[in-house]
Amino acid sequence: MPGKEVWIRTRERLRSFPQFMAACAEEASAYGRCVTTNAQGSQDLRKDMCAKEFQALKNCFTLNAKKAR
């Protein structure tokens, strides 16, 4: 059944998420700091305020996902 295989692969990818997060701790922290800093007080968090930090985190996740294959 092809549909069931999709869910199995999805679960496997989600199980890898904590490893990727640990490998990208520095990038995740930088992104979190950016979001926290920009969302404090009366400021509204707007799209692309932390785009640079998000892109660094995304690149780290992608790199580690490729290594895991």
Short mmCIF file of C-alpha atoms in Angstrom, two decimals:
data_model
loop_
_atom_site.label_atom_id
_atom_site.label_comp_id
_atom_site.label_asym_id
_atom_site.label_seq_id
_atom_site.Cartn_x
_atom_site.Cartn_y
_atom_site.Cartn_z
CA MET A 1 0.00 0.00 0.00
CA PRO A 2 1.79 3.16 -1.20
CA GLY A 3 -0.01 5.52 1.19
CA LYS A 4 1.29 3.71 4.24
CA GLU A 5 4.88 3.96 3.00
CA VAL A 6 4.60 7.74 2.85
CA TRP A 7 3.69 7.88 6.54
CA ILE A 8 6.53 5.55 7.47
CA ARG A 9 9.06 7.77 5.64
CA THR A 10 7.55 10.86 7.24
CA ARG A 11 7.85 9.37 10.72
CA GLU A 12 11.49 8.47 10.04
CA ARG A 13 12.25 12.04 9.00
CA LEU A 14 10.53 13.45 12.07
CA ARG A 15 12.52 11.13 14.32
CA SER A 16 15.69 12.69 12.88
CA PHE A 17 14.58 16.20 13.80
CA PRO A 18 16.15 16.23 17.32
CA GLN A 19 19.51 15.19 15.85
CA PHE A 20 19.33 17.99 13.29
CA MET A 21 18.38 20.47 15.99
CA ALA A 22 21.35 19.41 18.11
CA ALA A 23 23.69 19.66 15.13
CA CYS A 24 22.34 23.13 14.34
CA ALA A 25 22.16 24.44 17.90
CA GLU A 26 24.13 27.60 17.14
CA GLU A 27 21.95 28.51 14.17
CA ALA A 28 18.76 27.68 16.09
CA SER A 29 19.86 29.89 18.98
CA ALA A 30 20.67 32.79 16.66
CA TYR A 31 17.25 32.50 15.01
CA GLY A 32 15.50 32.27 18.38
CA ARG A 33 17.35 35.33 19.69
CA CYS A 34 16.40 37.29 16.58
CA VAL A 35 12.72 36.37 16.87
CA THR A 36 12.67 37.11 20.60
CA THR A 37 14.42 40.44 20.20
CA ASN A 38 12.15 41.57 17.38
CA ALA A 39 8.94 40.45 19.08
CA GLN A 40 9.48 42.29 22.37
CA GLY A 41 7.51 45.26 23.51
CA SER A 42 5.24 47.00 21.06
CA GLN A 43 7.12 45.76 17.99
CA ASP A 44 5.33 43.39 15.68
CA LEU A 45 7.23 40.52 14.18
CA ARG A 46 7.19 41.03 10.43
CA LYS A 47 8.07 38.72 7.59
CA ASP A 48 11.78 38.57 6.74
CA MET A 49 12.92 40.32 9.93
CA CYS A 50 15.03 37.27 10.73
CA ALA A 51 15.44 35.96 7.20
CA LYS A 52 19.23 35.75 7.42
CA GLU A 53 19.11 33.68 10.62
CA PHE A 54 16.30 31.50 9.30
CA GLN A 55 18.22 30.81 6.07
CA ALA A 56 21.31 29.80 8.07
CA LEU A 57 19.17 27.38 10.14
CA LYS A 58 17.49 25.99 7.04
CA ASN A 59 20.85 25.47 5.33
CA CYS A 60 22.19 23.66 8.39
CA PHE A 61 19.14 21.37 8.53
CA THR A 62 19.40 20.65 4.80
CA LEU A 63 23.09 19.87 5.03
CA ASN A 64 22.57 17.50 7.97
CA ALA A 65 19.59 15.83 6.30
CA LYS A 66 21.73 15.11 3.23
CA LYS A 67 24.47 13.66 5.43
CA ALA A 68 21.94 11.39 7.15
CA ARG A 69 20.84 9.73 3.90
#
